[in-house]
CSV table of C-alpha atoms in Angstrom, one decimal:
chain,number,residue,atom,x,y,z
A,1,UNK,CA,68.3,79.9,109.2
A,2,UNK,CA,71.0,82.4,109.0
A,3,UNK,CA,73.1,82.6,106.3
A,4,UNK,CA,76.5,82.0,107.4
A,5,UNK,CA,79.7,83.5,105.7
A,6,UNK,CA,83.3,81.9,106.2
A,7,UNK,CA,85.8,85.0,106.4
A,8,UNK,CA,89.1,84.0,104.4
A,9,UNK,CA,91.7,86.8,105.4
A,10,UNK,CA,90.4,90.2,107.1
A,11,UNK,CA,93.5,92.2,106.1
A,12,UNK,CA,91.4,94.8,103.4
A,13,UNK,CA,90.5,98.1,104.3
A,14,UNK,CA,86.9,97.1,103.2
A,15,UNK,CA,87.0,94.6,106.3
A,16,UNK,CA,85.0,96.8,108.8
A,17,UNK,CA,82.4,97.9,106.4
A,18,UNK,CA,81.6,94.5,105.0
A,19,UNK,CA,81.4,93.2,108.6
A,20,UNK,CA,79.0,95.6,109.6
A,21,UNK,CA,76.9,95.0,106.3
A,22,UNK,CA,76.6,91.4,107.4
A,23,UNK,CA,75.5,92.2,110.7
A,24,UNK,CA,72.9,94.5,109.7
A,25,UNK,CA,71.5,91.7,107.6
A,26,UNK,CA,71.9,89.3,110.5
A,27,UNK,CA,74.2,86.9,108.8
A,28,UNK,CA,76.0,84.7,110.9
A,29,UNK,CA,79.9,83.6,111.1
A,30,UNK,CA,81.0,80.4,110.0
A,31,UNK,CA,84.2,81.1,111.0
A,32,UNK,CA,87.5,83.8,110.5
A,33,UNK,CA,91.0,82.4,109.1
A,34,UNK,CA,93.6,85.1,108.5
A,35,UNK,CA,97.4,84.0,108.1
A,36,UNK,CA,98.0,86.5,111.2
A,37,UNK,CA,96.3,84.3,113.7
A,38,UNK,CA,96.4,87.2,116.4
A,39,UNK,CA,94.3,89.6,113.5
A,40,UNK,CA,92.0,86.3,113.3
A,41,UNK,CA,91.4,86.3,116.9
A,42,UNK,CA,90.8,90.2,117.0
A,43,UNK,CA,88.1,90.1,114.3
A,44,UNK,CA,86.2,87.1,114.8
A,45,UNK,CA,84.0,88.1,117.6
A,46,UNK,CA,83.1,91.4,115.6
A,47,UNK,CA,81.3,88.8,113.4
A,48,UNK,CA,80.1,86.7,116.1
A,49,UNK,CA,82.5,83.6,115.2
A,50,UNK,CA,85.3,82.2,116.1
A,51,UNK,CA,89.0,81.7,114.5
A,52,UNK,CA,89.2,78.3,112.5
A,53,UNK,CA,91.4,76.5,110.2
A,54,UNK,CA,90.2,76.8,106.3
A,55,UNK,CA,90.0,73.1,106.0
A,56,UNK,CA,87.6,73.0,108.7
A,57,UNK,CA,84.9,75.9,107.2
A,58,UNK,CA,85.4,73.7,103.8
A,59,UNK,CA,84.3,70.5,105.1
A,60,UNK,CA,81.9,72.1,107.3
A,61,UNK,CA,78.4,72.0,105.7
A,62,UNK,CA,77.2,75.2,107.4
A,63,UNK,CA,79.1,77.3,105.3
A,64,UNK,CA,77.1,79.2,102.6
A,65,UNK,CA,79.7,81.3,101.1
A,66,UNK,CA,83.3,82.9,101.4
A,67,UNK,CA,84.6,86.0,101.5
A,68,UNK,CA,88.1,86.5,100.7
A,69,UNK,CA,89.8,90.0,102.1
A,70,UNK,CA,93.2,89.0,102.4
A,71,UNK,CA,96.5,90.4,100.9
A,72,UNK,CA,96.2,90.4,97.2
A,73,UNK,CA,99.2,88.4,97.0
A,74,UNK,CA,97.7,85.0,99.0
A,75,UNK,CA,94.4,85.3,96.5
A,76,UNK,CA,95.2,82.3,94.3
A,77,UNK,CA,96.5,80.0,97.0
A,78,UNK,CA,93.4,80.8,99.3
A,79,UNK,CA,91.3,80.0,96.2
A,80,UNK,CA,92.8,76.9,95.7
A,81,UNK,CA,91.9,75.6,99.6
A,82,UNK,CA,88.2,76.9,99.1
A,83,UNK,CA,87.2,76.5,95.7
A,84,UNK,CA,86.2,72.8,95.9
A,85,UNK,CA,83.6,73.5,98.4
A,86,UNK,CA,81.2,74.5,95.3
A,87,UNK,CA,80.1,77.4,97.5
A,88,UNK,CA,80.0,81.0,96.1
A,89,UNK,CA,83.1,82.9,96.3
A,90,UNK,CA,83.6,86.8,97.0
A,91,UNK,CA,87.2,88.1,96.3
A,92,UNK,CA,88.0,91.8,96.8
A,93,UNK,CA,89.5,93.4,93.8
A,94,UNK,CA,91.7,93.2,92.0
A,95,UNK,CA,91.2,89.4,91.8
A,96,UNK,CA,94.4,88.5,91.5
A,97,UNK,CA,97.9,89.6,92.2
A,98,UNK,CA,98.7,90.0,88.6
A,99,UNK,CA,97.5,89.1,85.4
A,100,UNK,CA,98.9,85.6,85.5
A,101,UNK,CA,97.2,84.8,89.1
A,102,UNK,CA,94.0,86.4,87.8
A,103,UNK,CA,93.9,83.8,84.8
A,104,UNK,CA,94.6,80.8,87.2
A,105,UNK,CA,91.8,81.9,89.7
A,106,UNK,CA,89.7,82.4,86.6
A,107,UNK,CA,90.5,78.9,85.5
A,108,UNK,CA,89.8,77.3,88.8
A,109,UNK,CA,86.3,79.3,89.4
A,110,UNK,CA,85.0,77.9,85.9
A,111,UNK,CA,86.4,74.2,86.6
A,112,UNK,CA,84.0,74.4,89.5
A,113,UNK,CA,81.6,76.4,88.0
A,114,UNK,CA,81.4,78.6,91.1
A,115,UNK,CA,79.5,81.6,91.6
A,116,UNK,CA,82.0,84.6,92.1
A,117,UNK,CA,81.9,88.3,93.0
A,118,UNK,CA,83.9,91.3,93.5
A,119,UNK,CA,84.0,94.8,94.7
A,120,UNK,CA,82.7,96.6,91.7
A,121,UNK,CA,79.9,98.6,93.6
A,122,UNK,CA,80.0,101.6,90.8
A,123,UNK,CA,78.0,99.7,88.2
A,124,UNK,CA,75.3,99.7,90.5
A,125,UNK,CA,75.0,103.2,90.5
A,126,UNK,CA,71.8,104.8,89.0
A,127,UNK,CA,73.6,107.7,87.5
A,128,UNK,CA,75.8,104.7,86.0
A,129,UNK,CA,72.8,102.5,84.7
A,130,UNK,CA,71.2,105.5,83.0
A,131,UNK,CA,74.3,106.5,81.1
A,132,UNK,CA,74.8,102.9,80.0
A,133,UNK,CA,71.5,102.8,79.1
A,134,UNK,CA,72.1,106.0,76.6
A,135,UNK,CA,75.3,104.3,75.2
A,136,UNK,CA,73.5,101.0,74.3
A,137,UNK,CA,70.6,102.9,72.7
A,138,UNK,CA,73.3,104.8,70.1
A,139,UNK,CA,72.2,108.4,71.8
A,140,UNK,CA,76.2,109.6,71.3
A,141,UNK,CA,76.1,108.1,67.6
A,142,UNK,CA,80.0,107.1,67.2
A,143,UNK,CA,81.4,107.0,70.6
A,144,UNK,CA,85.2,108.8,69.9
A,145,UNK,CA,86.4,109.8,73.4
A,146,UNK,CA,85.8,108.6,76.9
A,147,UNK,CA,87.3,109.4,80.5
A,148,UNK,CA,87.0,108.0,83.4
A,149,UNK,CA,88.3,109.5,86.7
A,150,UNK,CA,88.4,108.1,90.3
A,151,UNK,CA,90.3,109.9,92.8
A,152,UNK,CA,90.4,110.5,96.8
A,153,UNK,CA,92.5,111.4,99.4
A,154,UNK,CA,94.1,108.4,100.9
A,155,UNK,CA,97.6,109.0,100.9
A,156,UNK,CA,97.2,112.6,102.1
A,157,UNK,CA,95.2,111.2,105.0
A,158,UNK,CA,97.3,108.4,105.8
A,159,UNK,CA,94.8,105.8,105.2
A,160,UNK,CA,97.5,103.1,104.6
A,161,UNK,CA,100.0,104.1,107.2
A,162,UNK,CA,99.0,101.4,109.8
A,163,UNK,CA,97.2,98.1,109.8
A,164,UNK,CA,96.6,98.8,106.1
A,165,UNK,CA,100.0,99.3,105.3
A,166,UNK,CA,100.4,96.3,103.0
A,167,UNK,CA,97.8,98.3,100.3
A,168,UNK,CA,100.5,100.2,99.6
A,169,UNK,CA,103.2,97.6,99.4
A,170,UNK,CA,103.2,96.2,95.9
A,171,UNK,CA,105.1,93.0,97.2
A,172,UNK,CA,101.6,92.4,98.5
A,173,UNK,CA,99.1,94.3,96.8
A,174,UNK,CA,100.6,93.9,93.3
A,175,UNK,CA,99.5,97.4,92.7
A,176,UNK,CA,99.5,100.8,94.3
A,177,UNK,CA,96.7,103.5,94.0
A,178,UNK,CA,96.3,103.0,90.3
A,179,UNK,CA,95.4,99.5,90.2
A,180,UNK,CA,93.3,99.5,93.6
A,181,UNK,CA,91.4,102.7,92.9
A,182,UNK,CA,91.6,103.1,89.0
A,183,UNK,CA,90.2,99.3,88.7
A,184,UNK,CA,86.4,100.7,89.7
A,185,UNK,CA,86.7,103.3,86.6
A,186,UNK,CA,88.2,101.0,84.5
A,187,UNK,CA,85.2,98.5,85.3
A,188,UNK,CA,82.9,100.9,84.1
A,189,UNK,CA,85.1,101.6,81.1
A,190,UNK,CA,84.9,98.3,79.8
A,191,UNK,CA,81.4,97.7,80.9
A,192,UNK,CA,80.2,101.1,79.0
A,193,UNK,CA,82.5,100.7,76.0
A,194,UNK,CA,84.0,97.2,75.6
A,195,UNK,CA,87.3,95.7,75.5
A,196,UNK,CA,90.5,97.2,75.2
A,197,UNK,CA,93.2,96.3,72.6
A,198,UNK,CA,96.3,98.3,73.7
A,199,UNK,CA,97.1,100.6,76.5
A,200,UNK,CA,100.4,102.9,77.9
A,201,UNK,CA,100.5,105.0,80.7
A,202,UNK,CA,102.2,107.0,83.4
A,203,UNK,CA,102.4,106.3,87.4
A,204,UNK,CA,103.8,108.6,89.7
A,205,UNK,CA,104.9,108.5,93.1
A,206,UNK,CA,103.0,111.8,94.2
A,207,UNK,CA,103.7,112.9,98.0
A,208,UNK,CA,106.0,109.7,98.4
A,209,UNK,CA,104.3,108.8,101.8
A,210,UNK,CA,104.6,105.2,100.4
A,211,UNK,CA,107.8,104.5,99.1
A,212,UNK,CA,107.8,102.3,96.1
A,213,UNK,CA,104.5,102.7,95.4
A,214,UNK,CA,102.6,105.3,93.1
A,215,UNK,CA,100.0,107.4,94.4
A,216,UNK,CA,98.3,108.4,91.1
A,217,UNK,CA,98.5,107.7,87.7
A,218,UNK,CA,96.9,108.2,83.8
A,219,UNK,CA,96.3,106.0,81.3
A,220,UNK,CA,95.8,106.1,77.8
A,221,UNK,CA,93.4,103.1,76.3
A,222,UNK,CA,92.5,102.1,72.4
A,223,UNK,CA,89.2,100.4,72.5
A,224,UNK,CA,87.8,97.6,70.3
A,225,UNK,CA,85.2,99.8,68.7
A,226,UNK,CA,87.8,102.8,67.9
A,227,UNK,CA,87.3,105.0,71.0
A,228,UNK,CA,89.9,106.5,72.8
A,229,UNK,CA,90.0,106.3,76.5
A,230,UNK,CA,91.7,108.0,79.4
A,231,UNK,CA,92.0,106.7,82.9
A,232,UNK,CA,93.0,108.4,86.0
A,233,UNK,CA,93.2,107.4,89.7
A,234,UNK,CA,94.9,109.0,92.5
A,235,UNK,CA,95.1,108.7,96.4
A,236,UNK,CA,96.4,112.6,96.3
A,237,UNK,CA,93.3,114.2,95.4
A,238,UNK,CA,90.6,116.5,97.6
A,239,UNK,CA,88.0,116.3,95.0
A,240,UNK,CA,87.1,114.0,92.0
A,241,UNK,CA,84.1,116.5,90.3
A,242,UNK,CA,83.6,114.5,86.8
A,243,UNK,CA,84.2,110.6,87.3
A,244,UNK,CA,82.9,110.0,83.6
A,245,UNK,CA,83.0,112.0,80.2
A,246,UNK,CA,81.8,110.7,77.2
A,247,UNK,CA,82.4,112.3,73.6
A,248,UNK,CA,80.7,111.4,70.2
A,249,UNK,CA,79.6,112.3,67.0
A,250,UNK,CA,75.9,113.2,68.1
A,251,UNK,CA,76.2,113.7,71.9
A,252,UNK,CA,78.2,114.6,75.0
A,253,UNK,CA,77.9,113.6,78.6
A,254,UNK,CA,79.5,114.2,81.8
A,255,UNK,CA,78.8,112.6,85.0
A,256,UNK,CA,79.7,114.1,88.5
A,257,UNK,CA,77.3,115.5,91.0
A,258,UNK,CA,74.7,115.3,88.5
A,259,UNK,CA,74.4,113.2,84.7
A,260,UNK,CA,74.6,116.1,82.3
A,261,UNK,CA,73.7,115.2,78.5
A,262,UNK,CA,73.7,117.2,75.4
A,263,UNK,CA,72.7,116.0,71.6
A,264,UNK,CA,74.3,117.8,68.6
A,265,UNK,CA,73.1,121.4,69.6
A,266,UNK,CA,75.5,121.2,72.5
A,267,UNK,CA,73.0,122.1,74.9
A,268,UNK,CA,73.5,120.2,78.3
A,269,UNK,CA,70.5,119.1,80.2
A,270,UNK,CA,70.5,117.0,83.6
A,271,UNK,CA,68.9,113.5,83.0
A,272,UNK,CA,66.7,112.0,85.5
A,273,UNK,CA,68.3,108.8,86.7
A,274,UNK,CA,66.6,105.8,88.3
A,275,UNK,CA,67.2,104.0,91.4
A,276,UNK,CA,70.6,102.1,92.4
A,277,UNK,CA,70.8,98.3,92.5
A,278,UNK,CA,73.0,96.4,94.4
A,279,UNK,CA,76.6,95.8,93.4
A,280,UNK,CA,79.6,94.6,95.0
A,281,UNK,CA,79.7,93.0,98.4
A,282,UNK,CA,76.0,94.0,98.4
A,283,UNK,CA,75.1,92.1,95.5
A,284,UNK,CA,77.2,89.3,96.8
A,285,UNK,CA,74.8,89.2,100.0
A,286,UNK,CA,71.7,89.4,98.0
A,287,UNK,CA,72.6,86.3,96.0
A,288,UNK,CA,73.3,84.4,99.5
A,289,UNK,CA,69.8,85.3,100.6
A,290,UNK,CA,68.5,84.2,97.5
A,291,UNK,CA,67.7,87.6,95.8
A,292,UNK,CA,68.1,88.4,92.3
A,293,UNK,CA,71.5,89.7,92.0
A,294,UNK,CA,73.8,91.1,89.2
A,295,UNK,CA,77.1,89.7,89.6
A,296,UNK,CA,80.5,90.2,88.2
A,297,UNK,CA,81.7,87.2,86.3
A,298,UNK,CA,85.5,85.8,86.6
A,299,UNK,CA,85.9,86.0,83.1
A,300,UNK,CA,85.1,90.1,83.5
A,301,UNK,CA,87.1,90.4,86.7
A,302,UNK,CA,90.0,88.9,85.1
A,303,UNK,CA,89.9,90.7,81.5
A,304,UNK,CA,90.1,93.9,83.9
A,305,UNK,CA,93.1,92.7,85.7
A,306,UNK,CA,94.6,91.7,82.2
A,307,UNK,CA,94.3,95.5,81.2
A,308,UNK,CA,95.6,96.8,84.3
A,309,UNK,CA,98.6,94.6,84.3
A,310,UNK,CA,99.3,95.7,80.8
A,311,UNK,CA,99.1,99.5,82.0
A,312,UNK,CA,101.8,98.8,84.8
A,313,UNK,CA,104.0,97.1,81.8
A,314,UNK,CA,103.4,100.1,79.9
A,315,UNK,CA,104.3,102.6,82.1
A,316,UNK,CA,107.3,101.1,83.3
A,317,UNK,CA,108.7,100.5,79.7
A,318,UNK,CA,107.4,104.0,78.7
A,319,UNK,CA,105.5,102.1,75.3
A,320,UNK,CA,102.1,100.7,74.2
A,321,UNK,CA,101.7,97.1,75.2
A,322,UNK,CA,98.9,94.9,73.6
A,323,UNK,CA,96.3,93.6,76.1
């Protein structure tokens, strides 16, 4: 029997890509719910399903997993309605509207021992995995400075002008460009270098295309291991040439189009990387299909939301904030 997914909200910009992926894998649709009834009716046929009430999909035995792609402000109330069904849940990042909602979602997911996944797809890249192996092996010695960057031209291209306008409305999304895009880079920083203790940050409206919403930002982070990190994210960039940089007492690395690494002598060489593995939504589909999959734990997701929330508070108060 084909795996059946229930779609809880179809508001997110990733909905078209996610729906295409499920159709390529021959998944079935257990139903589509959206608080915007017209949107549910419009999107359900694309998945080969119909608009249905959440209660119908929760009570029906023919649902193998839930995909939450609503406006972020709705995540908690929707998880409260579906978690008791005992089925895997994918929640597009950020997991919650703010740190408090993320903690509440974490509590629900852990209480029900729910299989969870979110959209951190960058951690599956072969070059990221190769860099993590070097970090874990101690190649860089004591890591002193790290930097992550994730930027695109979303604001310049008007990606959020139409049906996805809510993603540039912090009253619905909770965050703007920095939280929406920067959470991917933050995930990699924490995956590679561990937990964060204190943060500060600066947010900017950029081109001011989306009033009341930042289009870019920069953060400074202190890690528990003593490393200093910087994180940048932007919707106003035409390129993002260096995505990760690692500096240590015995070596350095930069990750752009290639992974370049040097030892103490300072001569950079390209590192051969292995294949990518499924991550983000792809890994969730793998799990539903019964394949081995590396999933993000709800506690990991909540930690990242807590750090990001602290960066926003630090930027607002123009100070350092303890995570």
